[in-house]
Short mmCIF file of C-alpha atoms in Angstrom, two decimals:
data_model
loop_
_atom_site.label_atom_id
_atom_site.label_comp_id
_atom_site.label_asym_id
_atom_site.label_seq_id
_atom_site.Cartn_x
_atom_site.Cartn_y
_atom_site.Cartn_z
CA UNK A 1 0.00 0.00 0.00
CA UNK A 2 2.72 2.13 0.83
CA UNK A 3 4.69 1.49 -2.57
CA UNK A 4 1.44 2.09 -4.39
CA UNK A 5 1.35 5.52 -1.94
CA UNK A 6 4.75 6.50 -2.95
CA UNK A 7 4.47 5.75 -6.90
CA UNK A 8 1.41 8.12 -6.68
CA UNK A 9 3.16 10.75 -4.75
CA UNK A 10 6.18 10.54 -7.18
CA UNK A 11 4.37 10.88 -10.20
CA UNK A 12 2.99 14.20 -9.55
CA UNK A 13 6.10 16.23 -9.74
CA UNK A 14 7.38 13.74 -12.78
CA UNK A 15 4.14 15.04 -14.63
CA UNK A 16 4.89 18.81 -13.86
CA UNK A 17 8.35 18.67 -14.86
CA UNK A 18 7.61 17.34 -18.30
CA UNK A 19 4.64 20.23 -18.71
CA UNK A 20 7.30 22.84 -17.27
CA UNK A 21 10.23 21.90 -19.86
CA UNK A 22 7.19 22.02 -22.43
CA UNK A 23 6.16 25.46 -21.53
CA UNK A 24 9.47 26.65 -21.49
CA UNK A 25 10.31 25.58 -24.66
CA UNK A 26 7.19 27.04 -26.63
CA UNK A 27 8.78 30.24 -24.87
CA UNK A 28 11.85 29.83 -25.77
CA UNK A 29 10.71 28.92 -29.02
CA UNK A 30 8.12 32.08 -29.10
CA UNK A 31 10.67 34.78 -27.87
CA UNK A 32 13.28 33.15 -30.33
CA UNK A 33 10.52 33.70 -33.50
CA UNK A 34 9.90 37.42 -32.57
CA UNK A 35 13.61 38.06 -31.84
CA UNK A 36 13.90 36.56 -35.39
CA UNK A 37 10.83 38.55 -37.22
CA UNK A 38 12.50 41.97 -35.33
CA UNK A 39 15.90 40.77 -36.52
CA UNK A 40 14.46 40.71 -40.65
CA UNK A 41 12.37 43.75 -39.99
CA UNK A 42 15.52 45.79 -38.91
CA UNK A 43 17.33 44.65 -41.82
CA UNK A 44 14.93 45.10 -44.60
CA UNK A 45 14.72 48.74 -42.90
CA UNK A 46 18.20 48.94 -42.33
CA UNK A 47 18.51 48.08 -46.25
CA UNK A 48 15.75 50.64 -47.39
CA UNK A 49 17.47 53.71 -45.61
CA UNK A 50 21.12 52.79 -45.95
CA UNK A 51 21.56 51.17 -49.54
CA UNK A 52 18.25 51.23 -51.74
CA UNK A 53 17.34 55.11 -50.62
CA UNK A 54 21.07 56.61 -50.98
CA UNK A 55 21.48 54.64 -54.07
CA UNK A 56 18.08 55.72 -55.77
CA UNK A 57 17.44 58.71 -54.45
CA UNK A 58 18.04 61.84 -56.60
CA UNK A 59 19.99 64.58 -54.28
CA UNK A 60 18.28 66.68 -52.79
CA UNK A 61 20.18 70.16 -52.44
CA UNK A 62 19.47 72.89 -49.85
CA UNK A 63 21.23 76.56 -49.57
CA UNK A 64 21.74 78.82 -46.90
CA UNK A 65 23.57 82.11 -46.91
CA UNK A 66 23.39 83.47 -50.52
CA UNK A 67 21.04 86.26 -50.78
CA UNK A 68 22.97 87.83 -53.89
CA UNK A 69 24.01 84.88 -55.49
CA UNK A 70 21.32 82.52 -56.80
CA UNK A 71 20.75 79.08 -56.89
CA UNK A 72 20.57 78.30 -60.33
CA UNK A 73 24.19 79.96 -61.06
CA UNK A 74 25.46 78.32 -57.99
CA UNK A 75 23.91 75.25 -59.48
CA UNK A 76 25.57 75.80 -62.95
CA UNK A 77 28.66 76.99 -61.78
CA UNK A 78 29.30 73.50 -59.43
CA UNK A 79 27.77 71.58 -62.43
CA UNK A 80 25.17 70.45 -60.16
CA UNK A 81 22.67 67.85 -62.46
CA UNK A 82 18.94 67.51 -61.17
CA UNK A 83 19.12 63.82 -61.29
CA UNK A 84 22.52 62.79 -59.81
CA UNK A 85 21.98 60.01 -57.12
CA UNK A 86 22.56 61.02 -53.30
CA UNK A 87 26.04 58.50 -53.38
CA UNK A 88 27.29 60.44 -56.51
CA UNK A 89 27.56 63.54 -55.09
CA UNK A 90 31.01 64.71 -54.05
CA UNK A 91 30.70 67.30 -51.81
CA UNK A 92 34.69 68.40 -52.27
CA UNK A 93 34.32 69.39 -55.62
CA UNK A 94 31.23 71.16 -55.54
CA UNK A 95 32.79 73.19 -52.28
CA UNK A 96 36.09 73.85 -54.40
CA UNK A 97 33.76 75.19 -57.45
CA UNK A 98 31.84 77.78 -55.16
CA UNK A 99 34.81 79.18 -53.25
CA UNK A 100 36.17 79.78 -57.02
CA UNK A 101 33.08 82.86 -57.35
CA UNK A 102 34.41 85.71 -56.32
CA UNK A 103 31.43 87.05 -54.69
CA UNK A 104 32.14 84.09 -51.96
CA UNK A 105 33.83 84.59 -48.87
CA UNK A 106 33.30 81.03 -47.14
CA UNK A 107 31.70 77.83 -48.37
CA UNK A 108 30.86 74.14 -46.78
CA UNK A 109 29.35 71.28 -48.23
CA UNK A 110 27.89 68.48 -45.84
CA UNK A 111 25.96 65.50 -47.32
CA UNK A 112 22.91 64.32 -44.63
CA UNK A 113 21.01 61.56 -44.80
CA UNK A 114 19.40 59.96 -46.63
CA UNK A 115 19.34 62.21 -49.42
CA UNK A 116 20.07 65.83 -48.47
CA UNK A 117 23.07 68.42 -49.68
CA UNK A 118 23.54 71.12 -46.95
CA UNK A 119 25.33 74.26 -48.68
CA UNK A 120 26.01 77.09 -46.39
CA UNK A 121 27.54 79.79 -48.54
CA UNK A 122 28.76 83.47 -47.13
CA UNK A 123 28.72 86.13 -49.36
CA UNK A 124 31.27 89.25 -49.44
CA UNK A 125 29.69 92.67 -48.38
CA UNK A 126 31.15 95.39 -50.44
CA UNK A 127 32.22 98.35 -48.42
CA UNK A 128 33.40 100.43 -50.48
CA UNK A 129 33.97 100.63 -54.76
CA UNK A 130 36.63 101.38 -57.13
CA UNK A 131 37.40 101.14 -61.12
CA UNK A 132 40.11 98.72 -62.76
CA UNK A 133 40.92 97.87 -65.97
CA UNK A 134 39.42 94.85 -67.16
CA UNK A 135 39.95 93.57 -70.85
CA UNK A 136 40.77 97.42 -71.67
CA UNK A 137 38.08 98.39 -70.58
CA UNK A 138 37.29 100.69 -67.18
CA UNK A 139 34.94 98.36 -64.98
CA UNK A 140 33.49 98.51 -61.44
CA UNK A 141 34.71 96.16 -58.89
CA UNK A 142 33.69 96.27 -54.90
CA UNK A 143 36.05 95.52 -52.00
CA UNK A 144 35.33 93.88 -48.86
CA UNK A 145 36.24 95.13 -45.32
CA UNK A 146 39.11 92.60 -45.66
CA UNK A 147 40.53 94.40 -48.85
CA UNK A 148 39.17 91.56 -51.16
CA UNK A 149 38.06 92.60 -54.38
CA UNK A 150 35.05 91.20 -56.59
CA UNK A 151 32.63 91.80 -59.00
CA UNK A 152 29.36 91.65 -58.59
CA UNK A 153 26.64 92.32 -61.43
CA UNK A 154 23.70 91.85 -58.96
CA UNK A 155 25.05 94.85 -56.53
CA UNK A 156 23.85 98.56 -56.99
CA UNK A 157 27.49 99.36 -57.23
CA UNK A 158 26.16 103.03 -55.92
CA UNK A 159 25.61 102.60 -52.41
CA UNK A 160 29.07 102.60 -51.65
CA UNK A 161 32.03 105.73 -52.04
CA UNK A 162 34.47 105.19 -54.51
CA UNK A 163 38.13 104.35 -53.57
CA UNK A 164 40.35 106.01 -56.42
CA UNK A 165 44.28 106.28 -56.89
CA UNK A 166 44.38 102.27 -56.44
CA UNK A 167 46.74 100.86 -59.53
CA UNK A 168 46.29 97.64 -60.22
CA UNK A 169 48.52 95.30 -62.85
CA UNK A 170 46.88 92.20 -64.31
CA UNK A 171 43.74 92.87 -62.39
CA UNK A 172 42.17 89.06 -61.17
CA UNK A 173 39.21 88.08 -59.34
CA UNK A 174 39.86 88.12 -54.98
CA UNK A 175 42.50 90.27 -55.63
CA UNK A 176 43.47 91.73 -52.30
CA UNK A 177 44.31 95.12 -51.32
CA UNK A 178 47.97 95.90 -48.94
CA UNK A 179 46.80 95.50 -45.79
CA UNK A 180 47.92 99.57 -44.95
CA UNK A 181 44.39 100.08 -46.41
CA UNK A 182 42.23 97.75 -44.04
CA UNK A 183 41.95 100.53 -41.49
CA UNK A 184 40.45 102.66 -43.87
CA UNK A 185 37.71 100.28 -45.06
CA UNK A 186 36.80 99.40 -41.62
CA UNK A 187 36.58 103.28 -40.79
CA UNK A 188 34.20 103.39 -43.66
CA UNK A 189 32.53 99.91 -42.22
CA UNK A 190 31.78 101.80 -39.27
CA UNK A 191 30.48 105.12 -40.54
CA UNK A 192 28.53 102.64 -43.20
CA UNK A 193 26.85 101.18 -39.56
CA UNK A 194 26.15 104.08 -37.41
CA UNK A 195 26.88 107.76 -39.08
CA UNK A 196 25.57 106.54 -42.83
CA UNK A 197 24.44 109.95 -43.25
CA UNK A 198 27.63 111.56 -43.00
CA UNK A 199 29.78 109.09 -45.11
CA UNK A 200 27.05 109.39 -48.03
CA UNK A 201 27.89 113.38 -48.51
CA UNK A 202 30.99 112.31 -49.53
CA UNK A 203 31.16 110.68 -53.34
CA UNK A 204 34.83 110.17 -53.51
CA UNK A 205 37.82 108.94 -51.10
CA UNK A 206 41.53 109.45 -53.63
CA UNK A 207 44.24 107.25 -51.98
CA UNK A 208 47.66 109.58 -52.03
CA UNK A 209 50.65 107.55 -51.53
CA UNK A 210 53.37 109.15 -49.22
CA UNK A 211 56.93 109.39 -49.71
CA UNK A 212 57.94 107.56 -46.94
CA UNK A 213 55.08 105.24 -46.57
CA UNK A 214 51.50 105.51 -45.56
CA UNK A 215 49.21 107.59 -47.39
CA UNK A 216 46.92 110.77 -47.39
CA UNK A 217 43.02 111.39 -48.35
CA UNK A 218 41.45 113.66 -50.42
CA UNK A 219 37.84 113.59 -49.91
CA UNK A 220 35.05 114.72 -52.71
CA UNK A 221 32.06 115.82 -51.58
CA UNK A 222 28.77 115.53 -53.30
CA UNK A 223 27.49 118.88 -52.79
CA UNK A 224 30.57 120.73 -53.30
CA UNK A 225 33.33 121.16 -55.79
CA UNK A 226 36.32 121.18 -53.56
CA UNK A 227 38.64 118.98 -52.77
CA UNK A 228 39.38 117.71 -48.82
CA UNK A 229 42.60 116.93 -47.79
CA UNK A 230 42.71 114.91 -44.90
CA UNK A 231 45.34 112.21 -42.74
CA UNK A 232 44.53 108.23 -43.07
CA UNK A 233 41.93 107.92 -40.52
CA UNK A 234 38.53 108.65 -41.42
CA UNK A 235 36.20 108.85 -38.64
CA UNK A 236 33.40 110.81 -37.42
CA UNK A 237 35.19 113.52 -35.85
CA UNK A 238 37.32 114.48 -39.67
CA UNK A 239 34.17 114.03 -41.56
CA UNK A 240 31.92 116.38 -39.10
CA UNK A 241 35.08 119.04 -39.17
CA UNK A 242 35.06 118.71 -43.12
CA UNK A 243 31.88 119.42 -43.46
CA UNK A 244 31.59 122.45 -41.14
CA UNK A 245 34.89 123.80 -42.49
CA UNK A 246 33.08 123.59 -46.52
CA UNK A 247 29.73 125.10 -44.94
CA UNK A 248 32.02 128.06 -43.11
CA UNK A 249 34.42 128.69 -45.89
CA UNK A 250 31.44 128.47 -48.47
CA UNK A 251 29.67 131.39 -46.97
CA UNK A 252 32.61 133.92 -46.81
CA UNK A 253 34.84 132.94 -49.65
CA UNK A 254 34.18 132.68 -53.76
CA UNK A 255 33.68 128.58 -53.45
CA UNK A 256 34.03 128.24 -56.66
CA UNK A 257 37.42 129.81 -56.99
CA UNK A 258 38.83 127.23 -54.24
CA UNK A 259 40.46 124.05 -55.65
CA UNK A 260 41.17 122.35 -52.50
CA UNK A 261 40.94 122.60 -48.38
CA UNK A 262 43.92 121.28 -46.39
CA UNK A 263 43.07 120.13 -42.74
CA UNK A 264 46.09 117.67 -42.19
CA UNK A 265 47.40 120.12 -39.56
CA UNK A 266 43.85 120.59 -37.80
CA UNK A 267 43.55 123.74 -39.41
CA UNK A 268 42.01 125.04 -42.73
CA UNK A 269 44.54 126.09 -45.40
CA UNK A 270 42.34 127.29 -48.68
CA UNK A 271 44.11 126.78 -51.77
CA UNK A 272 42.55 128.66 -54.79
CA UNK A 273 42.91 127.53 -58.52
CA UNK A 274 44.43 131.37 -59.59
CA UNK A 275 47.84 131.09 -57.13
CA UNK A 276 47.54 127.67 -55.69
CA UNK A 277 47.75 128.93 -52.18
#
């Protein structure tokens, strides 16, 4: 009786052990199925976006920056086509093709994925303007506060003063000015910013070499027909003492017997076309 007892009693947990391993192999089994199904999914995804979209997808260019230059010339000049695939695109030679335009001071070219072109361009902002010879013939070309010269079609060439006495030999796109003359176009950078109304009475700023070095100005104004000569720095202070020294000197003297007024020295010397004195 007791055997039969025992057999019984043994049986039991014999019977849940088998239904246990059974259970836990349908999980295993389950878990191993979905971990299997996630597994394809992520690589028929991982597929789609990293080899059938960048090698099917047509680029897809964006700019940022260029509010003179426009896209279809910065298109044409980088021989951008409207079809070339996303994994054709070589960002280093379209970069290299954009810096070439004068009108650019900084470029970068970033491919993003899946099928994007980032182009962040900066432009030049003339300062200032000045004439050089180009194919013989007497063109306009605007500098930059860093001295860099460019041409620019696009530009209303006149809202800025005109930089004479530059001479320039084999003139060439981003040529750059001596560096003597970067004070001067960020004096005229500043005026530009906060006294705009005094800089645009004058129409001309003449470069005069000196001897030694260094140079002079000789200032045109727009409303008179006298010449200004004046030391290197132009600032608010010479251009407010200019201008009350023309109005003053207008009103008691023949203005238009006076070739030029010196203020170098801080004070006026009048020099009249008759004697030159």
């Amino acid at each position: 009786m007791s055997d039969i007892v025992f057999d019984k009693v043994n049986s039991i947990p014999y019977t849940k052990g088998r239904k246990v391993k059974q259970k836990t192999f349908l999980k295993n089994f389950f878990l191993s199925t979905i971990l299997l199904i996630l597994f394809l999914l992520l690589a028929i995804v991982g597929f789609y976006y990293f080899i059938f979209i960048p090698n099917t997808s047509v680029a897809n260019f964006q700019f940022y920056g260029n509010t003179v230059l426009s896209e279809v010339f910065l298109k044409d000049i980088a021989h951008i086509k409207m079809d070339t695939k996303w994994n054709k695109i070589d960002t280093l030679q379209i970069a290299q093709s954009i810096a070439s335009i004068s009108m650019v001071e900084t470029v970068t070219v970033e491919k993003k994925f899946p099928d994007q072109i980032i182009i962040n361009i900066k432009e030049r902002i003339p300062v200032a303007m000045t004439f050089a010879e180009i194919d013989s013939i007497s063109s306009p070309v605007l500098i930059d506060k860093n001295g860099v010269l460019f041409r620019n079609s696009e530009i209303d060439i006149q809202s800025y003063p005109i930089i004479s006495g530059l001479n320039f030999e084999n003139f060439s796109d981003v040529l750059r000015l001596n560096t003597q003359l970067i004070q001067l176009l960020n004096n005229i950078l500043e005026l530009q910013t906060h006294n705009p109304h005094l800089l645009n009475q004058i129409s001309e700023i003449k470069i005069i070499p000196k001897q030694y070095g260094g140079y002079e100005l000789v200032l045109f104004p727009i409303s008179k027909n006298i010449r200004v000569r004046v030391l290197d720095k132009l600032d608010v202070d010479t251009l407010k003492y200019t201008i009350l020294v023309l109005d003053v000197i207008t009103e008691i003297d023949d203005s238009h017997l006076i070739d030029e007024i010196d203020l170098r020295s801080g004070i006026a010397i009048v020099r009249k076309e008759h004697n030159n004195e």
